[in-house]
Tab-separated table of C-alpha atoms and ligand atoms in Angstrom:
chain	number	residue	atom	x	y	z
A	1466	UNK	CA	17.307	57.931	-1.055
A	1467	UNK	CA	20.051	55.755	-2.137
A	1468	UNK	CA	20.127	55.810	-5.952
A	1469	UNK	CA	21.541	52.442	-5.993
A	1470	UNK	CA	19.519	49.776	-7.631
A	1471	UNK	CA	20.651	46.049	-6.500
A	1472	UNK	CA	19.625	43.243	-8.238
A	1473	UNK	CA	16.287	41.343	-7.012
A	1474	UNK	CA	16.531	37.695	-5.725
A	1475	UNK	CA	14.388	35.383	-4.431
A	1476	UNK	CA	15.071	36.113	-1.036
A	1477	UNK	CA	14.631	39.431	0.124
A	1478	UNK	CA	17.866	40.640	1.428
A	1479	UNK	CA	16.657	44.277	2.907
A	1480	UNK	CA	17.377	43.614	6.586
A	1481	UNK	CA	20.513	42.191	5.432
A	1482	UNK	CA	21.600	44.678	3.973
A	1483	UNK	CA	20.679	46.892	6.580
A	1484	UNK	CA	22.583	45.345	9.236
A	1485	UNK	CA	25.881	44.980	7.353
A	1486	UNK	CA	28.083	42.777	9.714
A	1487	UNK	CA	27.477	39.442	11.238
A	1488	UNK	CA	29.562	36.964	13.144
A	1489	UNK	CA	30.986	33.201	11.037
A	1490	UNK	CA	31.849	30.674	13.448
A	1491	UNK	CA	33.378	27.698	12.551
A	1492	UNK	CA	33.335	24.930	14.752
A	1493	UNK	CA	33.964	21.485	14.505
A	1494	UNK	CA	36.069	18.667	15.573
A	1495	UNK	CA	38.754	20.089	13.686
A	1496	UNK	CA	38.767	22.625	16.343
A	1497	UNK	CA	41.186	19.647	18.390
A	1498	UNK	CA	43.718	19.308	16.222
A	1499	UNK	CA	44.015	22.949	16.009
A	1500	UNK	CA	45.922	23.344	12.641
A	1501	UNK	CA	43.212	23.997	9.923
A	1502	UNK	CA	39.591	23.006	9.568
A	1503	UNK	CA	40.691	21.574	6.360
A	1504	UNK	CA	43.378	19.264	8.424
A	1505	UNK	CA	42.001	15.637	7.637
A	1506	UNK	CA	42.848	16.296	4.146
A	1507	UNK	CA	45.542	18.286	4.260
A	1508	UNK	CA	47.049	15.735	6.263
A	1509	UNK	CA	45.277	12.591	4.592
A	1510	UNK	CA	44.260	11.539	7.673
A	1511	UNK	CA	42.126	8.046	7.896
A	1512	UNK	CA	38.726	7.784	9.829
A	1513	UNK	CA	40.045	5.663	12.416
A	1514	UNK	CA	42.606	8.080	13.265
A	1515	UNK	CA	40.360	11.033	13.020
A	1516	UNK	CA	38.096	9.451	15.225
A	1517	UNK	CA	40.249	10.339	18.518
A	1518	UNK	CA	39.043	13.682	18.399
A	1519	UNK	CA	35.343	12.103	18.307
A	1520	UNK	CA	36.227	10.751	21.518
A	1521	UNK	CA	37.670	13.777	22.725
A	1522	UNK	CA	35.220	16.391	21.972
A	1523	UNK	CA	34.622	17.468	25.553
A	1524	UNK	CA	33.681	20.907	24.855
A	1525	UNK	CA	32.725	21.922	28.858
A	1526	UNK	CA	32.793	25.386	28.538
A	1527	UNK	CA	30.723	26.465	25.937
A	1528	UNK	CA	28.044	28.862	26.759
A	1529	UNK	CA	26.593	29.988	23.809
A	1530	UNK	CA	24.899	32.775	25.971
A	1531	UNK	CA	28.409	34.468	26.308
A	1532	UNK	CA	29.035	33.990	22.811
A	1533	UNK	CA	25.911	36.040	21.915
A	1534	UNK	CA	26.684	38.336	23.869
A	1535	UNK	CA	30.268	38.882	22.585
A	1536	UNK	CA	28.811	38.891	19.412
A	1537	UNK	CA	25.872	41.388	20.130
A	1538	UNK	CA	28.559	43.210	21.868
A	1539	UNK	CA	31.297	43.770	18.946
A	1540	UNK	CA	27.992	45.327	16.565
A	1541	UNK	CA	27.414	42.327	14.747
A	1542	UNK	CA	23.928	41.835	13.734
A	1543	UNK	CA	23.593	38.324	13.024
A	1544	UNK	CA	25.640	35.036	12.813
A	1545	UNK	CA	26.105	32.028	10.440
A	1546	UNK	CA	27.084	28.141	12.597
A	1547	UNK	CA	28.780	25.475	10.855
A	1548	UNK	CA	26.406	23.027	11.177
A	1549	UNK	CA	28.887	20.273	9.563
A	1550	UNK	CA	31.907	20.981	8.000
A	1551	UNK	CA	33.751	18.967	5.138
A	1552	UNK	CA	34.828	16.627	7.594
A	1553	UNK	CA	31.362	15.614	7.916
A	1554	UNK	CA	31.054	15.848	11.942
A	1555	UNK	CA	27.129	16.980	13.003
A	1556	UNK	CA	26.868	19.687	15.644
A	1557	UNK	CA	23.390	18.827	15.862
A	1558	UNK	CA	21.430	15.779	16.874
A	1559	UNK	CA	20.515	14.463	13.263
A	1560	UNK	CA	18.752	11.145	12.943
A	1561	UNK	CA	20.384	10.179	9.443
A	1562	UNK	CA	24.007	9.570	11.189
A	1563	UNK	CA	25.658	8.708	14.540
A	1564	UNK	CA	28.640	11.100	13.534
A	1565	UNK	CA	27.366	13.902	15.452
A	1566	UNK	CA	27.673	15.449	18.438
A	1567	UNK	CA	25.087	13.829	21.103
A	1568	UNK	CA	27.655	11.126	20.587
A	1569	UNK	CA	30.687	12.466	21.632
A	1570	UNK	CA	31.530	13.494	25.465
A	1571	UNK	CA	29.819	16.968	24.693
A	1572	UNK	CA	26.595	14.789	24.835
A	1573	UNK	CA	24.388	17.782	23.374
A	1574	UNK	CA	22.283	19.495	21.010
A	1575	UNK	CA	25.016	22.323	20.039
A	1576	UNK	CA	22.940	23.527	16.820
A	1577	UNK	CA	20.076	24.661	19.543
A	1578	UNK	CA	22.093	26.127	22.221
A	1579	UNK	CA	23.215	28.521	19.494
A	1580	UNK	CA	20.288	29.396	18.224
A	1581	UNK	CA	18.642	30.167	21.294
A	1582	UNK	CA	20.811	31.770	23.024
A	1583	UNK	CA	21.352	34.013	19.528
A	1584	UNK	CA	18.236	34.636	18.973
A	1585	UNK	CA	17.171	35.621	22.807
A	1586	UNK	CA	20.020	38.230	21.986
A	1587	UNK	CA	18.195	39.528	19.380
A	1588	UNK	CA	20.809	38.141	16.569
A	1589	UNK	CA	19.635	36.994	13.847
A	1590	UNK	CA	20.568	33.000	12.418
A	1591	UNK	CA	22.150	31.373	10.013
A	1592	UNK	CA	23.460	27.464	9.368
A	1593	UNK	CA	26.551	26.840	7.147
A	1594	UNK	CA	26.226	23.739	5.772
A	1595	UNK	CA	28.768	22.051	4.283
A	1596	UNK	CA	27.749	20.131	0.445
A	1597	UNK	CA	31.107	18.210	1.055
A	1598	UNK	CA	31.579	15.213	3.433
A	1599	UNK	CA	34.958	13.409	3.811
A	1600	UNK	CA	33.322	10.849	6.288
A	1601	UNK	CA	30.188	9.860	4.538
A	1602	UNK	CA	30.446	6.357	2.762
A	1603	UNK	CA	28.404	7.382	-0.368
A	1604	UNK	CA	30.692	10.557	-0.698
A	1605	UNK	CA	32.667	9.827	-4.308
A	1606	UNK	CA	36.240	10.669	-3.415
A	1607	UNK	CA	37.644	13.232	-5.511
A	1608	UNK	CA	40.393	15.692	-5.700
A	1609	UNK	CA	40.262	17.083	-2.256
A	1610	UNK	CA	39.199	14.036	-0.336
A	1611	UNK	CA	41.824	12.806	2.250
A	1612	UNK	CA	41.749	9.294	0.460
A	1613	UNK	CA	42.514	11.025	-3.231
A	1614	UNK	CA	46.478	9.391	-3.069
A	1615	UNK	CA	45.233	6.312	-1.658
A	1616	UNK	CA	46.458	3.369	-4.348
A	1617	UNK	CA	43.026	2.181	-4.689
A	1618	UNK	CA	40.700	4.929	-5.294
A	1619	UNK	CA	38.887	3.386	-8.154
A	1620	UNK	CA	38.277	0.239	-5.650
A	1621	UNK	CA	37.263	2.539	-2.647
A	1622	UNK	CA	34.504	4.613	-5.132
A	1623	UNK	CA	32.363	1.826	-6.324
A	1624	UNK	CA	29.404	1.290	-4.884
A	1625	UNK	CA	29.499	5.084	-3.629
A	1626	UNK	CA	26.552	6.843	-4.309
A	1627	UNK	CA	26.277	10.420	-4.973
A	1628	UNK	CA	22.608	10.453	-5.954
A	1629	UNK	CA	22.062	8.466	-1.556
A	1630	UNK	CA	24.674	11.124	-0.696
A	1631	UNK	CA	22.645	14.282	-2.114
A	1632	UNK	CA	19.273	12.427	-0.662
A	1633	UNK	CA	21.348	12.308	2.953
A	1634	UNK	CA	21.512	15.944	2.214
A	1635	UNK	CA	18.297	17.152	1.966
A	1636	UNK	CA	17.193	15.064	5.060
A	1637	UNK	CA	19.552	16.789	6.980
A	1638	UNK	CA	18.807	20.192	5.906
A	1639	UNK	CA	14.948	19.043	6.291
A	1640	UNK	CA	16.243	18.373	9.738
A	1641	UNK	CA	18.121	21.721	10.200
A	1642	UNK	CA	15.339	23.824	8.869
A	1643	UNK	CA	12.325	22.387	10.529
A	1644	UNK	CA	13.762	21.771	14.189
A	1645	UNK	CA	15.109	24.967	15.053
A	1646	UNK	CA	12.520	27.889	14.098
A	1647	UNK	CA	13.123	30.921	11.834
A	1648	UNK	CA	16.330	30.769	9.977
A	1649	UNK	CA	17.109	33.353	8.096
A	1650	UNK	CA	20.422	32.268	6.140
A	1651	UNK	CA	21.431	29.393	4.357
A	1652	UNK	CA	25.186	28.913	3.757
A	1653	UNK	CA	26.070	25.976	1.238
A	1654	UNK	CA	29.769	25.287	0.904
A	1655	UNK	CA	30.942	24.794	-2.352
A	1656	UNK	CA	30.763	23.785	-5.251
A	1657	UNK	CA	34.357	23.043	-7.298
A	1658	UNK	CA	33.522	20.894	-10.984
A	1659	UNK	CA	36.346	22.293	-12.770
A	1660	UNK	CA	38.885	20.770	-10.426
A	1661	UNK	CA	39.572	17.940	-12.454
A	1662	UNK	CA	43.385	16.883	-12.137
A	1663	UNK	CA	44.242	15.600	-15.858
A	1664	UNK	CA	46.606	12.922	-14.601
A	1665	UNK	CA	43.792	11.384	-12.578
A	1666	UNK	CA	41.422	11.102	-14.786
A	1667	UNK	CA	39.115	9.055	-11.969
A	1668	UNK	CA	39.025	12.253	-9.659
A	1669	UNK	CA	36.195	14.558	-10.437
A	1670	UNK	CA	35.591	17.364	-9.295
A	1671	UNK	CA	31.868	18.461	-7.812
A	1672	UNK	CA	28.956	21.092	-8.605
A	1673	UNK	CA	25.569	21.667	-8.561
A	1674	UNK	CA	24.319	18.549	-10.769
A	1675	UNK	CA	25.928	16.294	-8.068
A	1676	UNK	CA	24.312	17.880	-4.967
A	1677	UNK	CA	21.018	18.116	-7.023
A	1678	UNK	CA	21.326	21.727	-5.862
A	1679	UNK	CA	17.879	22.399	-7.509
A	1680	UNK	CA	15.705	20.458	-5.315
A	1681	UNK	CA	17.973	21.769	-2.338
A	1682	UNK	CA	17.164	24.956	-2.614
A	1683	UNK	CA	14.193	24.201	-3.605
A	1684	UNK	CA	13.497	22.310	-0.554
A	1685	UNK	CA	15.358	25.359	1.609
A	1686	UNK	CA	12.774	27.996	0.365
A	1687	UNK	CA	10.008	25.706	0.897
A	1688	UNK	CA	10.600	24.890	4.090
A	1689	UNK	CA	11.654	28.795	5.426
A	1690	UNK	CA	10.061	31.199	2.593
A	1691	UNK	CA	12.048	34.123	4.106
A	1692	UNK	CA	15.612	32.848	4.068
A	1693	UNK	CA	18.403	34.080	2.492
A	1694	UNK	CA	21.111	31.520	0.121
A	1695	UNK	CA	24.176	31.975	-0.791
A	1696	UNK	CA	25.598	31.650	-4.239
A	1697	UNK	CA	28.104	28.496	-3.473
A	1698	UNK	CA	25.807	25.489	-4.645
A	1699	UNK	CA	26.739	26.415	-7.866
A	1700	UNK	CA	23.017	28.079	-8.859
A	1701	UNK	CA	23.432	32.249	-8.447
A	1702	UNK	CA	20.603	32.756	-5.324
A	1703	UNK	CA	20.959	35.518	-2.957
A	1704	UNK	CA	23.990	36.275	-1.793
A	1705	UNK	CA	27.742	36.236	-3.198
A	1706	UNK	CA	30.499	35.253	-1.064
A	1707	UNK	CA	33.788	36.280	-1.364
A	1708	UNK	CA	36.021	34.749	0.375
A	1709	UNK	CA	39.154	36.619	1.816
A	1710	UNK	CA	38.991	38.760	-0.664
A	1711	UNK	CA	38.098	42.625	-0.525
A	1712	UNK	CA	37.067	43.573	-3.449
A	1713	UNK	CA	37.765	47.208	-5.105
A	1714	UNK	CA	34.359	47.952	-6.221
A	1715	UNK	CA	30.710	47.235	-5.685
A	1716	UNK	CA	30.178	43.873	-7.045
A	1717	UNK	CA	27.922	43.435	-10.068
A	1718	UNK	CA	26.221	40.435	-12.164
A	1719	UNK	CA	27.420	39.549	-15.825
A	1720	UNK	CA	24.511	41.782	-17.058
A	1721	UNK	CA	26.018	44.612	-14.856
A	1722	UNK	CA	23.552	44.760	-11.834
A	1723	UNK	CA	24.522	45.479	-8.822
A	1724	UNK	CA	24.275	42.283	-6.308
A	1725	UNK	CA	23.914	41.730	-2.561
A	1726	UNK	CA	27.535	40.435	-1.531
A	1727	UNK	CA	29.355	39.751	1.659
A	1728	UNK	CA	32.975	39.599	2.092
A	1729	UNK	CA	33.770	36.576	4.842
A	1730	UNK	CA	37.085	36.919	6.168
A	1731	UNK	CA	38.858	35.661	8.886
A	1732	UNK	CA	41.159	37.369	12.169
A	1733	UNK	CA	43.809	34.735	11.360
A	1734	UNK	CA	43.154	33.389	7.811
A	1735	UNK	CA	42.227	30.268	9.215
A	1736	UNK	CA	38.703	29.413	9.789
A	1737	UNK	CA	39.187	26.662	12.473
A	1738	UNK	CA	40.779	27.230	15.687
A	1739	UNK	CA	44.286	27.393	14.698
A	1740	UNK	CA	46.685	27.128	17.838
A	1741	UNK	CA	50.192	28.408	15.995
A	1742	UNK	CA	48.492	30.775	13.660
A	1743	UNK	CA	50.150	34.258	13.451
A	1744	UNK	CA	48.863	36.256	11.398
A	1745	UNK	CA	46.449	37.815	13.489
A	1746	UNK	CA	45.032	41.168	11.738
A	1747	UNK	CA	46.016	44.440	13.449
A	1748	UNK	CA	42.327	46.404	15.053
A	1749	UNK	CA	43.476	48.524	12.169
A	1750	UNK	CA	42.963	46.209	9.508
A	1751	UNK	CA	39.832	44.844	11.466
A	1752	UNK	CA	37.892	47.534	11.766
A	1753	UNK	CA	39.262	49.364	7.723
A	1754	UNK	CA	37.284	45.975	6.543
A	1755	UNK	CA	34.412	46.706	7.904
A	1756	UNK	CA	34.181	50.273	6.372
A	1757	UNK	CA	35.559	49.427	3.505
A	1758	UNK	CA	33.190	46.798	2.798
A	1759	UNK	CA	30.312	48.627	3.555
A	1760	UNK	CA	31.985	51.536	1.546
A	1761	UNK	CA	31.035	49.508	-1.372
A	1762	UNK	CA	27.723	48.173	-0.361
A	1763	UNK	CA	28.450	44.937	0.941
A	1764	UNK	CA	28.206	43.106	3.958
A	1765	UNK	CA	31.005	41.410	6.197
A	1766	UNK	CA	30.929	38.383	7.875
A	1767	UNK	CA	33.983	37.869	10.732
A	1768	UNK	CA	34.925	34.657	11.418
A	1769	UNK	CA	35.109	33.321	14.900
A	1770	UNK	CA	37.333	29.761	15.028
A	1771	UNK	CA	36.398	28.625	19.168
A	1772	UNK	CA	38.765	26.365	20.888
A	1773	UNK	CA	37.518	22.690	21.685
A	1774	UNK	CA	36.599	23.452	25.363
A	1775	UNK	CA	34.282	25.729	23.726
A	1776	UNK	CA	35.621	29.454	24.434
A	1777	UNK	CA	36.802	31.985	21.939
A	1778	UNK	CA	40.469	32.090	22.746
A	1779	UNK	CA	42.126	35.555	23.917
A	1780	UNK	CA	43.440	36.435	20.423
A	1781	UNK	CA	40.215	36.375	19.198
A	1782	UNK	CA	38.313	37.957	22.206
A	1783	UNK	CA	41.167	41.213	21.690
A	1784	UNK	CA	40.049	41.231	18.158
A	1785	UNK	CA	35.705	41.664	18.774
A	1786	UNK	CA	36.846	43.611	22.011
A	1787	UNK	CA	38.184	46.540	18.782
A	1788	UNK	CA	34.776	45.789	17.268
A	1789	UNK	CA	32.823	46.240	19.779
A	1790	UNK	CA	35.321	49.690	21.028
A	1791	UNK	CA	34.857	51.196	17.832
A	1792	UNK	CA	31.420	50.041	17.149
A	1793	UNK	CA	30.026	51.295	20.324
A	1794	UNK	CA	30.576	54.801	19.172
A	1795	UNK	CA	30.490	54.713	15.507
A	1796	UNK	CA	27.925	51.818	14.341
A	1797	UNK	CA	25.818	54.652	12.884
A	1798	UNK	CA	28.092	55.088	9.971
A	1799	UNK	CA	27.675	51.402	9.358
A	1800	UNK	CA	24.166	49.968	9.708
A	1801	UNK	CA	21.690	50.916	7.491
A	1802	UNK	CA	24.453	52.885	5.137
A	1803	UNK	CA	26.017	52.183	1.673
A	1804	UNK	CA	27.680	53.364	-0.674
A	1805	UNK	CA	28.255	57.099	-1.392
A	1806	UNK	CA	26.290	58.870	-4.345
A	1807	UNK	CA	28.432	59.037	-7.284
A	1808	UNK	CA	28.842	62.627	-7.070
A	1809	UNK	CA	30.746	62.409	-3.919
A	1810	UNK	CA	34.209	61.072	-3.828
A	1811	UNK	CA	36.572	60.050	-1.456
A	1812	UNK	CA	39.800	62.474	-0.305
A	1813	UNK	CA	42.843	60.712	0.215
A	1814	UNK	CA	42.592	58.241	3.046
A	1815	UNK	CA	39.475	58.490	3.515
A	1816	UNK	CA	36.400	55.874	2.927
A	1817	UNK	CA	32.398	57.122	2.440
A	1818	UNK	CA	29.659	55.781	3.161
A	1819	UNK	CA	26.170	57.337	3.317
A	1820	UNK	CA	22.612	56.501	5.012
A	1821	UNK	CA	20.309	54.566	2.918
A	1822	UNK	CA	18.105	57.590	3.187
A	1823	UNK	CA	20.755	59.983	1.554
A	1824	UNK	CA	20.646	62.409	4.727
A	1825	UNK	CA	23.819	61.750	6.828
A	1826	UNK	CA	27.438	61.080	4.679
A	1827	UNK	CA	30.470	59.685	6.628
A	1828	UNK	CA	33.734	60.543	6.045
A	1829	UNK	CA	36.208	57.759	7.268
A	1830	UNK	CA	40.317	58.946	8.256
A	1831	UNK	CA	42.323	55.557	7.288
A	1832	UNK	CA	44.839	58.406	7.467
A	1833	UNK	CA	44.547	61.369	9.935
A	1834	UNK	CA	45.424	64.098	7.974
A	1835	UNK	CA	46.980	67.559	9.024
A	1836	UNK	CA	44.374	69.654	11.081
A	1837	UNK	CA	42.161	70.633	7.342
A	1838	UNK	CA	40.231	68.202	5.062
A	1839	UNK	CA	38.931	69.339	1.308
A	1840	UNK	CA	36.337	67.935	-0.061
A	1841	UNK	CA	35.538	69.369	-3.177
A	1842	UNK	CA	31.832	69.066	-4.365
A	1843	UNK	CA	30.412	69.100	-0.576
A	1844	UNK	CA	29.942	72.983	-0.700
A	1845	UNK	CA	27.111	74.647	0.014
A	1846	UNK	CA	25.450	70.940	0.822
A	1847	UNK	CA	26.093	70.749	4.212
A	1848	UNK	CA	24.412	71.908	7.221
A	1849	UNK	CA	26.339	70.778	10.282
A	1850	UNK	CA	29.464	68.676	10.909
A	1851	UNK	CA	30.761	66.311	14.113
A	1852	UNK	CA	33.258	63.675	15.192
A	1853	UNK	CA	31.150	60.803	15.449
A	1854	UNK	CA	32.457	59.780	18.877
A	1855	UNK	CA	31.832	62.035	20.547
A	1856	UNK	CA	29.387	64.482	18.545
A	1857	UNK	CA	31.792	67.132	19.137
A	1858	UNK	CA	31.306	70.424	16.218
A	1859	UNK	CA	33.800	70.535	13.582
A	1860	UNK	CA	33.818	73.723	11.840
A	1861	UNK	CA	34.325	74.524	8.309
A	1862	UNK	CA	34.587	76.570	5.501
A	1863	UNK	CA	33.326	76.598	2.481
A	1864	UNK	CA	34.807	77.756	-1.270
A	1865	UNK	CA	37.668	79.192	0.332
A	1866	UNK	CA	40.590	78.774	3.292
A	1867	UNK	CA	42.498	81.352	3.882
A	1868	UNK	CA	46.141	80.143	4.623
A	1869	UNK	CA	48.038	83.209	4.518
A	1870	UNK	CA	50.445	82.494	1.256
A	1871	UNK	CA	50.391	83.781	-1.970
A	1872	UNK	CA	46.959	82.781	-2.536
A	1873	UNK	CA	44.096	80.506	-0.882
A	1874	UNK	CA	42.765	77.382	-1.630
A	1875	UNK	CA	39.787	78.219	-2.997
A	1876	UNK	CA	37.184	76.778	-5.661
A	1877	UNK	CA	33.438	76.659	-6.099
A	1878	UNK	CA	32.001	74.031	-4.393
A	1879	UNK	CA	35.104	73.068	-1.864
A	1880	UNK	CA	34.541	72.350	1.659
A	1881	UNK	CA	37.027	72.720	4.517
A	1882	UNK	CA	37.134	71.101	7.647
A	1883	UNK	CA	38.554	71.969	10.581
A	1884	UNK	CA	40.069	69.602	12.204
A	1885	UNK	CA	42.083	69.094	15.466
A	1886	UNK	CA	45.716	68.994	15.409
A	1887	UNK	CA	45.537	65.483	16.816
A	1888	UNK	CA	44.126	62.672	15.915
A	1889	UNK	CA	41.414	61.764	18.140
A	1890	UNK	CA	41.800	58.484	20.189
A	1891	UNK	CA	40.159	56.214	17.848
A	1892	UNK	CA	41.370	53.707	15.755
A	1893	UNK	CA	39.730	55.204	12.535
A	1894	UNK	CA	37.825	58.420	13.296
A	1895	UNK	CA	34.691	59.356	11.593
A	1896	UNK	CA	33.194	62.849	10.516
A	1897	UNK	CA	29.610	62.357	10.288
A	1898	UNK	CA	28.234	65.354	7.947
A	1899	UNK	CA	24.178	66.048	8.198
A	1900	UNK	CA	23.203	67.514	4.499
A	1901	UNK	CA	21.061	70.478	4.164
A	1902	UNK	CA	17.270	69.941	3.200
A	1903	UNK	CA	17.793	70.917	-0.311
B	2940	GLC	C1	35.761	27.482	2.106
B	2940	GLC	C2	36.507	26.519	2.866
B	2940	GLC	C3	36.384	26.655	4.269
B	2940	GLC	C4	35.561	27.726	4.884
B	2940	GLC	C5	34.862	28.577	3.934
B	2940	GLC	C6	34.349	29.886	4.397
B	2940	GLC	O1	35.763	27.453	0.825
B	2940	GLC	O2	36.486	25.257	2.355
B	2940	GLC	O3	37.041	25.810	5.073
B	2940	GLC	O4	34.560	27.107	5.580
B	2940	GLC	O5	35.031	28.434	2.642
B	2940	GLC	O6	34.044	30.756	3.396
């Protein structure tokens, strides 16, 4: 068994962190302009001009069927919706606003296509729900609010009312959490109450006082006792969500316990549909994340930004297509693995990870090496070695390798692999070593 200990939470985050890798999607209106979901304030756009891609919205060929099944198809086990965004757009048929998607030209219920057709895939579901809301009139504008230049800010905040605003909340998430069945994560996004520009002194920033995050979750766990939260309401819960960011080591509380954490990151480093984006990740950086991540016990969570007709676009079909190639054959080193035992370290280039039930260790080649791999302290442990694509035997030594110089590599405890000459035709191979029953 895995000797790692993480932190308990309220939520119980086993099957989470079983399944390792889910599927973001972020979809809005934003997903029309195509330059950023953040683009109404980037741009300080008004409502009445945002409102064109209200009218717009036309999304005709969504089939949230075939995104399951891209989804299902690239290895990820589950999948997290924006529900609404910052710009405050509802992909689901609320009653407590007409800014929502029955009232565009899509005309329907887009929250419960996706969950169905998820969950008939056997996917498990999550809402994103965003705790900002740059269209709702009791929404306090602050320092990232398109209207925060606006001459008359002071004039355009009274009468706003946070406390309505965080009651608007929990209807909607009420809404969200009743109508739709299980749900099994809950992604609040975020919380920012240090952001306090000093030259503005009117601007002020928001955390988890002004979304009365208590009573939220609160209400969340009441309402779906399994659930899992994330951390970004400002009140440490289940989950912590770094955010492009890979972190270097397993991620741990301020009193030093290990936590459940998932990286999200995105194929482009936007999380809307971005038209001129260009930094697409190479399948090599796509599918190192994964490992990596899991390397160190975490989850990831890869964004999907669809267009506004409703499709992933072909950039970001190529990039689950490598997910699903390389998952296909190597998943087993992913789900239901971790981090190595301490006693076993990586060689050069290479990334562990190990089954929860200590029996199978995976060696990962970020860099093919020449046709031998050491790994000292995996002597005498193990009982049989394969590629994991194709289950093919890789031999080995062990303590010694002859290599016809002066001396041999040699040393108590060393294992040698031998590998072939080539590097098999995988974008990072993996050596999947079965441990003896000792
Ligand atoms: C953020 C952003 C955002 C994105 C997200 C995903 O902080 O505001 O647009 O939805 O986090 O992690």
């Amino acid at each position: 068994m895995s000797s790692y200990q993480v932190r308990k939470t309220p939520g119980d985050t086993a099957w989470f962190r079983h399944d390792r890798f889910g599927m973001f999607i972020h979809w809005g209106l934003y997903a029309l302009p195509a330059r950023h979901e953040w683009v109404k304030t980037r741009e300080k756009i008004t409502d009445e001009d945002y409102d064109r891609y209200f009218r717009h919205f036309d999304p005709d060929l969504f089939d949230a069927h075939e995104w399951a099944r891209q989804a299902k198809a690239a290895g990820m086990k589950y999948a997290v919706l924006t529900t609404k965004h910052h710009e405050g757009f509802c992909m689901f048929d609320s009653k407590y606003t007409d800014y929502k998607c029955t009232n565009t030209p899509a005309g329907r219920d887009l929250v419960r296509e996706y969950v169905d057709a998820f969950r008939a895939e056997g996917l498990k579901v999550g809402f994103y729900y965003s705790l900002i809301d740059w269209h709702h009139p009791d929404f306090p504008i602050d320092p990232i609010h398109p209207r925060r230049d606006d001459d008359n800010v002071q004039e355009l905040n009274k009468g706003r009312d946070m406390h309505r605003y965080a009651e608007y909340m929990r209807n909607q998430v009420t809404e969200l959490l009743t109508n739709y069945g299980k749900i099994d994560i809950m992604w609040f996004d975020f919380s920012y109450p240090d952001n306090n520009p000093p030259d503005k002194p009117w601007l002020k920033g928001k955390g988890k006082d002004d979304w009365e995050a208590e009573e939220l979750i609160a209400l969340t766990r009441r309402l779906q006792p399994d659930i899992i939260i994330d951390n970004r309401t400002g009140i440490e819960q289940d989950l912590w969500t770094p955010e492009q960011y890979q972190p270097q080591s397993w991620l741990r509380d301020k009193n030093g316990e290990l936590v459940t954490w998932e990286a999200c990151q995105t194929f482009s480093g936007s999380w809307g549909y971005y038209r001129d984006e260009t930094s697409w990740k190479s399948p090599e950086m796509l599918i190192q994340m994964l490992i990596q991540t899991v390397s160190l016990g975490g989850n990831l969570l890869m964004n999907v930004g669809p267009t506004a007709r409703g499709c992933f676009d072909y950039r970001a079909q190529n990039a689950l297509q490598v997910y699903a190639d390389w998952m296909k054959f190597n998943s087993r080193s992913i789900y239901g693995c971790t981090m190595a035992e301490p006693e076993f370290s990586a060689p050069n280039g290479c990334r562990l990870t190990q089954s929860e039930d200590g029996k199978r260790l995976y060696v990962h080649l970020f860099q093919y090496p020449y046709a031998f791999l050491e790994l000292p302290g995996f002597g005498g442990k193990v009982e049989y070695a394969q590629f994991l694509h194709d289950a093919s035997e890789i031999q080995f030594t062990e303590n010694q390798s002859d290599h016809f110089s002066e001396g041999r590599t040699e040393g108590e405890g060393l294992l040698v692999l031998n590998l072939p000459v080539i590097k098999p035709p995988v974008v990072v191979p993996v050596i999947e070593l079965f441990f003896r029953n000792l």
